[in-house]
Tab-separated table of C-alpha atoms in Angstrom:
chain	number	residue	atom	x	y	z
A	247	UNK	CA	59.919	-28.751	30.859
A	248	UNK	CA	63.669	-27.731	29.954
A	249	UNK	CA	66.775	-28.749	31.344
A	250	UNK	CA	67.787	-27.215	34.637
A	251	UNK	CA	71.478	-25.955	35.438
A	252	UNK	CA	73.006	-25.358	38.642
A	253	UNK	CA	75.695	-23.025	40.279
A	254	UNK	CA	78.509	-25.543	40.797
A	255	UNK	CA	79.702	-25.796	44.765
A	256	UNK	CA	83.019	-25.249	44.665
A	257	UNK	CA	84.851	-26.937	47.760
A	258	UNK	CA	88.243	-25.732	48.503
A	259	UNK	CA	90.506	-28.850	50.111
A	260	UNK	CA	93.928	-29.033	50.996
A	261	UNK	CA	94.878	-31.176	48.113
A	262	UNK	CA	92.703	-29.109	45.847
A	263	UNK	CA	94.285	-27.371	42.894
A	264	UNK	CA	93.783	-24.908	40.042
A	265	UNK	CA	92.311	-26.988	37.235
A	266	UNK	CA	88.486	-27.072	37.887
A	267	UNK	CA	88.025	-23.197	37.552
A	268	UNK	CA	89.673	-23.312	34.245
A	269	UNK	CA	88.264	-26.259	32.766
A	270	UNK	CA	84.763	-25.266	33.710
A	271	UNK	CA	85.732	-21.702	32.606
A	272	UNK	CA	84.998	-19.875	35.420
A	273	UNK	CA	86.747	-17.294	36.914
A	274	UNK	CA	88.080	-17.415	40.945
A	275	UNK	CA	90.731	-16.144	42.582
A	276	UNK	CA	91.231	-19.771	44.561
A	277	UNK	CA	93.738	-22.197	43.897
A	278	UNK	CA	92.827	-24.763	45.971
A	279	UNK	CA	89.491	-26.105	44.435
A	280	UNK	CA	89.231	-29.807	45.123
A	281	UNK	CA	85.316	-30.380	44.138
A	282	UNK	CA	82.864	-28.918	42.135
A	283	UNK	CA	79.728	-30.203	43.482
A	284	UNK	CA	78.015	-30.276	40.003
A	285	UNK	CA	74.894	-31.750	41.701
A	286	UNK	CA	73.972	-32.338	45.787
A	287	UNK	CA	70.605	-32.610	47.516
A	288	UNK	CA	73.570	-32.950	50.737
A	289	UNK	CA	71.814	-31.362	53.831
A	290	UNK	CA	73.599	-28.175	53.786
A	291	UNK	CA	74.913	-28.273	50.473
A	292	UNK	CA	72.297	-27.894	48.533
A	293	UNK	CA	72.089	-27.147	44.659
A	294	UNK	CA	70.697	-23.811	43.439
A	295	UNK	CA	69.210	-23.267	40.424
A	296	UNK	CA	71.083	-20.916	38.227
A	297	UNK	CA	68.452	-19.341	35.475
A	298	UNK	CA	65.183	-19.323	34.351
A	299	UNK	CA	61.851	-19.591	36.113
A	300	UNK	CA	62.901	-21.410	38.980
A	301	UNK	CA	66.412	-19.902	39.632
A	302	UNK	CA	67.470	-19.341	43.300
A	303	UNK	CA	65.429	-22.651	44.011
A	304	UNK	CA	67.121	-25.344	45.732
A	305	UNK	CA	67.239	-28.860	44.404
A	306	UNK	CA	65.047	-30.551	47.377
A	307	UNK	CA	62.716	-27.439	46.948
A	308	UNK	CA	62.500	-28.054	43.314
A	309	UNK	CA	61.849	-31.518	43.842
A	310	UNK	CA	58.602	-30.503	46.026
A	311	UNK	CA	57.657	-28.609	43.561
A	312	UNK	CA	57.414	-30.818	40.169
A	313	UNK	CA	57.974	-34.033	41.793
A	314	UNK	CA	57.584	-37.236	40.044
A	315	UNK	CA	57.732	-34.971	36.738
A	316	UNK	CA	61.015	-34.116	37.695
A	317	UNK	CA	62.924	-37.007	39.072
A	318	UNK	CA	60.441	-39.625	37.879
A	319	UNK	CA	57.461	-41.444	39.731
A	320	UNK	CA	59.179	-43.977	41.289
A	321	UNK	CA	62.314	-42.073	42.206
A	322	UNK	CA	59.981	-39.968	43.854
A	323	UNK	CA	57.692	-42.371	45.818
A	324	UNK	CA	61.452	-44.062	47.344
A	325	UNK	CA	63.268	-40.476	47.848
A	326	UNK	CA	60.967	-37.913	48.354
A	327	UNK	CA	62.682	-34.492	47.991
A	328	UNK	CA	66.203	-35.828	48.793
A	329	UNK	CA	67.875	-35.740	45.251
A	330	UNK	CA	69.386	-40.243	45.117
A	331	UNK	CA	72.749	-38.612	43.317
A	332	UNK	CA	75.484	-36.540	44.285
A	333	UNK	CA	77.913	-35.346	40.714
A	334	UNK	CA	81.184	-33.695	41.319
A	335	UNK	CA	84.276	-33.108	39.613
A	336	UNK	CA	87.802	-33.811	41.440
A	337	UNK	CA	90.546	-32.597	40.645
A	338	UNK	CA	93.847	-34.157	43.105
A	339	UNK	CA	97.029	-31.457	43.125
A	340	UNK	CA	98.108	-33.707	46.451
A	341	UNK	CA	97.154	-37.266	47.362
A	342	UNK	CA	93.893	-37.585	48.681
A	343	UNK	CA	93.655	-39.634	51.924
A	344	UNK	CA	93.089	-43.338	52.177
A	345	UNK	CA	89.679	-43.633	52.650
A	346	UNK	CA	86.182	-45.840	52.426
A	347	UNK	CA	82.992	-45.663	52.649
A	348	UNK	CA	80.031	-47.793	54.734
A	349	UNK	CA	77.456	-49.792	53.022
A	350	UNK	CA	74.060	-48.541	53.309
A	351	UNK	CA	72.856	-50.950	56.402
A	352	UNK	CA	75.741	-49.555	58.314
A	353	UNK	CA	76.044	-46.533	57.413
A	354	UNK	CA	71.823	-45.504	58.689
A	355	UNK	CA	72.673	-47.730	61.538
A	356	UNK	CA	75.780	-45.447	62.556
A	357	UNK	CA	75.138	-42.631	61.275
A	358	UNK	CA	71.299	-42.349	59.937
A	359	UNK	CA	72.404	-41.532	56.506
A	360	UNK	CA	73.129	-43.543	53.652
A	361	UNK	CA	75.911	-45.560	52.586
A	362	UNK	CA	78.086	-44.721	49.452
A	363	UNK	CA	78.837	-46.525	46.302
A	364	UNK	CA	80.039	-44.300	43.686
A	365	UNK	CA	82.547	-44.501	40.251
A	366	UNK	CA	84.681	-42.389	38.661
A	367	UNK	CA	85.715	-41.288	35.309
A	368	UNK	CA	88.874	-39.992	34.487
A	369	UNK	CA	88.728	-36.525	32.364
A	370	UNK	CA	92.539	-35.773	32.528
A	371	UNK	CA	95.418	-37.013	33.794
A	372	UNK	CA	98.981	-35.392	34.165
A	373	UNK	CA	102.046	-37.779	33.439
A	374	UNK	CA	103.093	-40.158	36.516
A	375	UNK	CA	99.052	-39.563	37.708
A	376	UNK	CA	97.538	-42.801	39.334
A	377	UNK	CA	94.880	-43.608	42.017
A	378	UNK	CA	94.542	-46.831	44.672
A	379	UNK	CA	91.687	-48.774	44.558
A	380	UNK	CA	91.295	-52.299	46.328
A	381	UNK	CA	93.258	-54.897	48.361
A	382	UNK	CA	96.585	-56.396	46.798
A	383	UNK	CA	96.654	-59.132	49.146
A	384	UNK	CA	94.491	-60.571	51.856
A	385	UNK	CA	94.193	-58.941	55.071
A	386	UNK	CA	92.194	-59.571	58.272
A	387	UNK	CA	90.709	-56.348	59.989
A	388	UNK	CA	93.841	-56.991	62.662
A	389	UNK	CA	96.666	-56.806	60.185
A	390	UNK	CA	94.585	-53.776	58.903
A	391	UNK	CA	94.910	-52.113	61.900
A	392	UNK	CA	98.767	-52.916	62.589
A	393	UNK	CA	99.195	-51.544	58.968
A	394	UNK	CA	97.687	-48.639	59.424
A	395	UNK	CA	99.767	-48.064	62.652
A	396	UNK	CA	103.066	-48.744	61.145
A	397	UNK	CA	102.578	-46.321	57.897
A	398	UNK	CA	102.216	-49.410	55.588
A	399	UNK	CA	98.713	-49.524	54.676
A	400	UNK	CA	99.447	-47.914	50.747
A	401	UNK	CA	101.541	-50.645	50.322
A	402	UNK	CA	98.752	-53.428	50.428
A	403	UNK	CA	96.739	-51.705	48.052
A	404	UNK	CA	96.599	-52.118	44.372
A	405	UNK	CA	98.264	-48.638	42.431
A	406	UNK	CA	97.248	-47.641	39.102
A	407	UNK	CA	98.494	-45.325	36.934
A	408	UNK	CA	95.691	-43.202	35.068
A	409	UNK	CA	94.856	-42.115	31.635
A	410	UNK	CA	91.932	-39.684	30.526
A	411	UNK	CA	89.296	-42.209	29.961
A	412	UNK	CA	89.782	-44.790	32.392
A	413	UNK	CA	86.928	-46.107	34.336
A	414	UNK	CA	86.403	-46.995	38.215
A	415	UNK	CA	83.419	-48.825	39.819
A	416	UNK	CA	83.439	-48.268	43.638
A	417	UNK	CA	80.657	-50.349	45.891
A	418	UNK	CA	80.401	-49.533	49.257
A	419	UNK	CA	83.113	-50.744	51.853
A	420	UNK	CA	86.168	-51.203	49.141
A	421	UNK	CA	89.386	-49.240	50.326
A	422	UNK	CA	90.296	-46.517	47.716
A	423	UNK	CA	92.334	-42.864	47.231
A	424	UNK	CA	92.710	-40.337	44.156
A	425	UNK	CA	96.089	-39.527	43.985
A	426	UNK	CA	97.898	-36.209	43.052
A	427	UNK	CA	97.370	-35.082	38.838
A	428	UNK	CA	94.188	-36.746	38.506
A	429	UNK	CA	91.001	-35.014	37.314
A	430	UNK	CA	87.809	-37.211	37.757
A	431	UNK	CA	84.634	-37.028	37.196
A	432	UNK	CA	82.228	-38.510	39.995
A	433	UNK	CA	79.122	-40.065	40.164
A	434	UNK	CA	78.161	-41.333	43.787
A	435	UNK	CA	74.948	-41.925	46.333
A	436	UNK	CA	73.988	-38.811	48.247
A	437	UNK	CA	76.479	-39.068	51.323
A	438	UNK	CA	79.027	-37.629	53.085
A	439	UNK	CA	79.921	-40.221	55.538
A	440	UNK	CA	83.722	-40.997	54.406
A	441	UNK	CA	86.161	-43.138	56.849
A	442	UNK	CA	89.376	-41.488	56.639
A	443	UNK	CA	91.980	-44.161	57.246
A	444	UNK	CA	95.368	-42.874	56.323
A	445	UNK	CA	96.561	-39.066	55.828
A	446	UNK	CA	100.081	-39.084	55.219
A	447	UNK	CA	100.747	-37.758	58.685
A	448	UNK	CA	99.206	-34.151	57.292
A	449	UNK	CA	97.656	-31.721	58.928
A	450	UNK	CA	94.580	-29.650	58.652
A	451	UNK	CA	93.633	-25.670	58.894
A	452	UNK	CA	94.321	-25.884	62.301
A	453	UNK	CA	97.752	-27.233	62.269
A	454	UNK	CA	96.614	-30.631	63.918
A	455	UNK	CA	96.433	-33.592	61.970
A	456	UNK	CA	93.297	-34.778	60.442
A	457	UNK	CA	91.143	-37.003	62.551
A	458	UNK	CA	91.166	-40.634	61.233
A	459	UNK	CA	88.512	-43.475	61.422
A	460	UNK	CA	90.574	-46.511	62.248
A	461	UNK	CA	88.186	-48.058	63.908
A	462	UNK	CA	85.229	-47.230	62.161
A	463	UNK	CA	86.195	-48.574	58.892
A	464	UNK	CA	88.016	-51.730	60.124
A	465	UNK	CA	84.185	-52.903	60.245
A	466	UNK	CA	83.516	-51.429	56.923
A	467	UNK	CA	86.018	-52.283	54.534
A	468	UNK	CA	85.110	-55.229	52.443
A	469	UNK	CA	88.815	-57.232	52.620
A	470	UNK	CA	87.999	-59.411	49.386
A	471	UNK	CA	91.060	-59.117	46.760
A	472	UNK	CA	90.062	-59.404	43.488
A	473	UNK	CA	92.177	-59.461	40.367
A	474	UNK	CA	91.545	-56.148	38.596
A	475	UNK	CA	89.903	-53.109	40.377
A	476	UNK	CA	89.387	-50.974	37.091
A	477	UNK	CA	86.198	-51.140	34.946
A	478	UNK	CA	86.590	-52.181	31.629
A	479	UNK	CA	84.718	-50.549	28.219
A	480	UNK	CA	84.855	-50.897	24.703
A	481	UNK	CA	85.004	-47.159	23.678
A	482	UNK	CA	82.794	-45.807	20.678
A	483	UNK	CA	81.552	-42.795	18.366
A	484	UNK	CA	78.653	-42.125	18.242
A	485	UNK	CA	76.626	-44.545	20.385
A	486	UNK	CA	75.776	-45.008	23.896
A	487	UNK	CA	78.580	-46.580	25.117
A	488	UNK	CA	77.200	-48.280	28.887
A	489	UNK	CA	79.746	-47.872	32.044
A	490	UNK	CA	78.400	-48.916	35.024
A	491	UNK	CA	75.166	-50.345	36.174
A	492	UNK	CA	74.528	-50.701	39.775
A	493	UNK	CA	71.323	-50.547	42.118
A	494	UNK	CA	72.349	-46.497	43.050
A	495	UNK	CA	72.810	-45.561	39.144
A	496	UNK	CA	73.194	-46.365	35.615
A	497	UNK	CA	76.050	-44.531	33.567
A	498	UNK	CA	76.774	-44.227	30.020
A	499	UNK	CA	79.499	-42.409	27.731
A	500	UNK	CA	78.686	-40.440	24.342
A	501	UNK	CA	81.360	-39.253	21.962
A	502	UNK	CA	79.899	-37.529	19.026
A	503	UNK	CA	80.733	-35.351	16.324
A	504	UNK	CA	76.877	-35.931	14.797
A	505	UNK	CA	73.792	-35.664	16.322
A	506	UNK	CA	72.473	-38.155	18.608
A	507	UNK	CA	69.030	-39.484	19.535
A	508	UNK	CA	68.524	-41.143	22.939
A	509	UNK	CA	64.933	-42.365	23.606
A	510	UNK	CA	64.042	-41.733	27.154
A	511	UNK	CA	59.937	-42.991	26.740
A	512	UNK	CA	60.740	-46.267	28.882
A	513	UNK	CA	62.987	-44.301	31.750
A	514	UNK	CA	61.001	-43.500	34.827
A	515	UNK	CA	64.289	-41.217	36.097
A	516	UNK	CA	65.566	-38.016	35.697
A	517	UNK	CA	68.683	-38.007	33.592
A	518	UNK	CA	72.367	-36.061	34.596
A	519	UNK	CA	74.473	-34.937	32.122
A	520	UNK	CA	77.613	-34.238	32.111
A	521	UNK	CA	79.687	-32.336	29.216
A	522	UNK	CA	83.485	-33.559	29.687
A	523	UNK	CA	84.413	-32.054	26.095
A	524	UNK	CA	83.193	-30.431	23.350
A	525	UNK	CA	79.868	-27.960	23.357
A	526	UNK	CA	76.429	-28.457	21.912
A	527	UNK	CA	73.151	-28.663	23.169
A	528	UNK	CA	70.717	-30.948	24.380
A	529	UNK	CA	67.207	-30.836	22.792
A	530	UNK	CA	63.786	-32.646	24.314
A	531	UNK	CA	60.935	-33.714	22.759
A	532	UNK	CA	58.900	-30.261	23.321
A	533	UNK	CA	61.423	-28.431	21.614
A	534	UNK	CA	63.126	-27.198	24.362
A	535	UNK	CA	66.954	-26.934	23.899
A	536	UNK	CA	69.349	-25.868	26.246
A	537	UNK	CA	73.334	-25.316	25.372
A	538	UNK	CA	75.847	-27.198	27.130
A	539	UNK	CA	79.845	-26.789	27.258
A	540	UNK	CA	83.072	-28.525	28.744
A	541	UNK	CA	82.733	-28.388	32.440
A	542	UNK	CA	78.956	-27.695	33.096
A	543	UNK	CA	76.189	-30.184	34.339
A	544	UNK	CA	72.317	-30.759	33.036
A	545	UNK	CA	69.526	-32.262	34.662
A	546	UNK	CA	66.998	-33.636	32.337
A	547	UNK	CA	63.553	-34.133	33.674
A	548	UNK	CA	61.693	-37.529	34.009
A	549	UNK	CA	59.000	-36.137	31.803
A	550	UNK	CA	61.203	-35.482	28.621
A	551	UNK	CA	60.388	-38.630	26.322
A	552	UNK	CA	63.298	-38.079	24.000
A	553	UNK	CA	66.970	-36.186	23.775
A	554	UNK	CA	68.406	-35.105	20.699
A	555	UNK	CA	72.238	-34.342	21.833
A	556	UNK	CA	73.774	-31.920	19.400
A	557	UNK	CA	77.665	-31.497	19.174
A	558	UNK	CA	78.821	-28.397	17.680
A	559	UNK	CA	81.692	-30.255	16.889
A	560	UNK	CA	82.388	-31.885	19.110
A	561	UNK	CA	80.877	-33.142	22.387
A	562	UNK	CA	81.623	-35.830	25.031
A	563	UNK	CA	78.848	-35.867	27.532
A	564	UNK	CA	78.416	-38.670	30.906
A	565	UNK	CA	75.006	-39.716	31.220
A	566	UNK	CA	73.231	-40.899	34.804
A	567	UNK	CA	70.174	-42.255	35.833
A	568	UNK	CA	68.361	-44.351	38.206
């Protein structure tokens, strides 16, 4: 079974911009793209399968269909049809809002979904780019609140500046906003429950500003401060290089300018892939191979046993699994 690829969802936001369409090489007529939903079994938002014999098939559908022999066995005993991953690419013209997300306990309590852990990559980054991730000093949900109604929130919470390449792990209930010139790369739980906290005083479509979720999150938020909210990695060529391993998904970087063999024989999972740079294509054990350029998305099925990843000359893919 080959790899399957997707027509990208793309979202238009108000802090969207122009780069996704022309990194992914597409052409639109939009300059306010703010996600390409690479990947979504989201109720609604869907994933459609762009060629070949299943084309026009929706992820969930697709999953019926080949089941554990698509996602995997287990994957598919714990899931069902709903797809465990959502994949995007961001790209932030403007500031996204403060935000955060609910574990998973409160989240299905609330809201009957599930919570949302996810981490980002950073593919580019324009000069004087950062993002906000974590507490930089202890609060209790009270001074939370009082900061939040005085306009000082941003200023309890830590500021980085960005370069292509950096690396952000993001559990569940930690306080966090992309910030205008940065181009990520997202890996997250399938969910759309987000607690908007702070919005800049901005307002939507409509003219009204955007509803926010003060109370809500004050219960979610997880107020511990640590010391350093970024992920650290030693980069590589030509090796898996791991990222982040959590109990949602397992991530790993490749840089290669020579082929690559990844054995896959002891992974019960489907496998995401992600081109960030470069072209090539990935090849399975059956001798199926499927191109791949900068800006498009792969889903390798559970059953493939091994992946030969061939760079033309270049090719720097993100991996994800179960």
């Amino acid at each position: 079974m080959r790899a399957f690829k997707f027509t990208p969802l793309l979202k238009s936001m108000i802090w969207g911009g122009n780069r996704i369409a022309s990194y992914k090489g597409i052409a639109v007529d939009r300059s306010d793209i703010g996600e390409s939903w690479e990947l979504s079994g989201v109720k609604g938002d869907e994933s459609v399968v762009a060629e070949g014999e299943y084309a026009g098939m929706t992820l969930p559908e697709l999953i019926g269909q080949l089941k554990g022999e698509l996602v995997g066995h287990a994957v598919y005993e714990r899931h069902g049809t709903e797809f465990p991953l959502l994949v995007k690419f961001i790209d932030a013209r403007q500031d996204l809002s403060i935000q955060v997300h609910p574990n998973d306990v409160l989240a299905r309590m609330r809201h009957g979904k599930n919570g949302k852990t996810e981490m980002w990559y950073v593919v580019a980054a324009d000069r004087g780019a950062h993002l906000k991730s974590g507490f930089s000093e202890q609060l209790t949900p009270a001074e939370y609140e009082r900061k939040v109604a005085d306009h000082t929130l941003t200023d309890a919470l830590c500021d980085y500046s960005v370069a292509a390449g950096d690396l952000f792990f993001l559990p569940a209930g930690r306080v966090h906003a992309i910030c205008a010139g940065t181009f990520v790369a997202e890996i997250q739980q399938t969910s759309d429950v987000t607690y908007r906290i702070y919005d800049y005083g901005r307002t939507g479509a409509d003219g009204k500003p955007r509803e926010l979720h003060t109370e809500l999150a004050k219960d979610a938020i997880d107020y511990t401060v640590l010391p350093d909210y970024r992920s650290h990695y030693v980069a590589a060529k030509n090796r898996e290089v791991p990222l982040v391993s959590c109990p949602y998904f397992v991530t790993s970087l490749y840089d290669l300018d020579r082929a690559f063999v990844r054995d896959l024989s002891e992974l019960d999972s489907f496998l995401i892939v992600m081109c960030l740079e470069g072209s090539g294509a990935l090849c399975d054990d059956e001798g199926n191979e499927m191109p791949i350029r900068q800006g498009e998305t792969l889903l390798v099925p559970a059953s493939a046993r091994l992946l030969r990843l061939l760079p033309d000359e270049h090719l720097k893919l993100l991996t994800g699994h179960l």
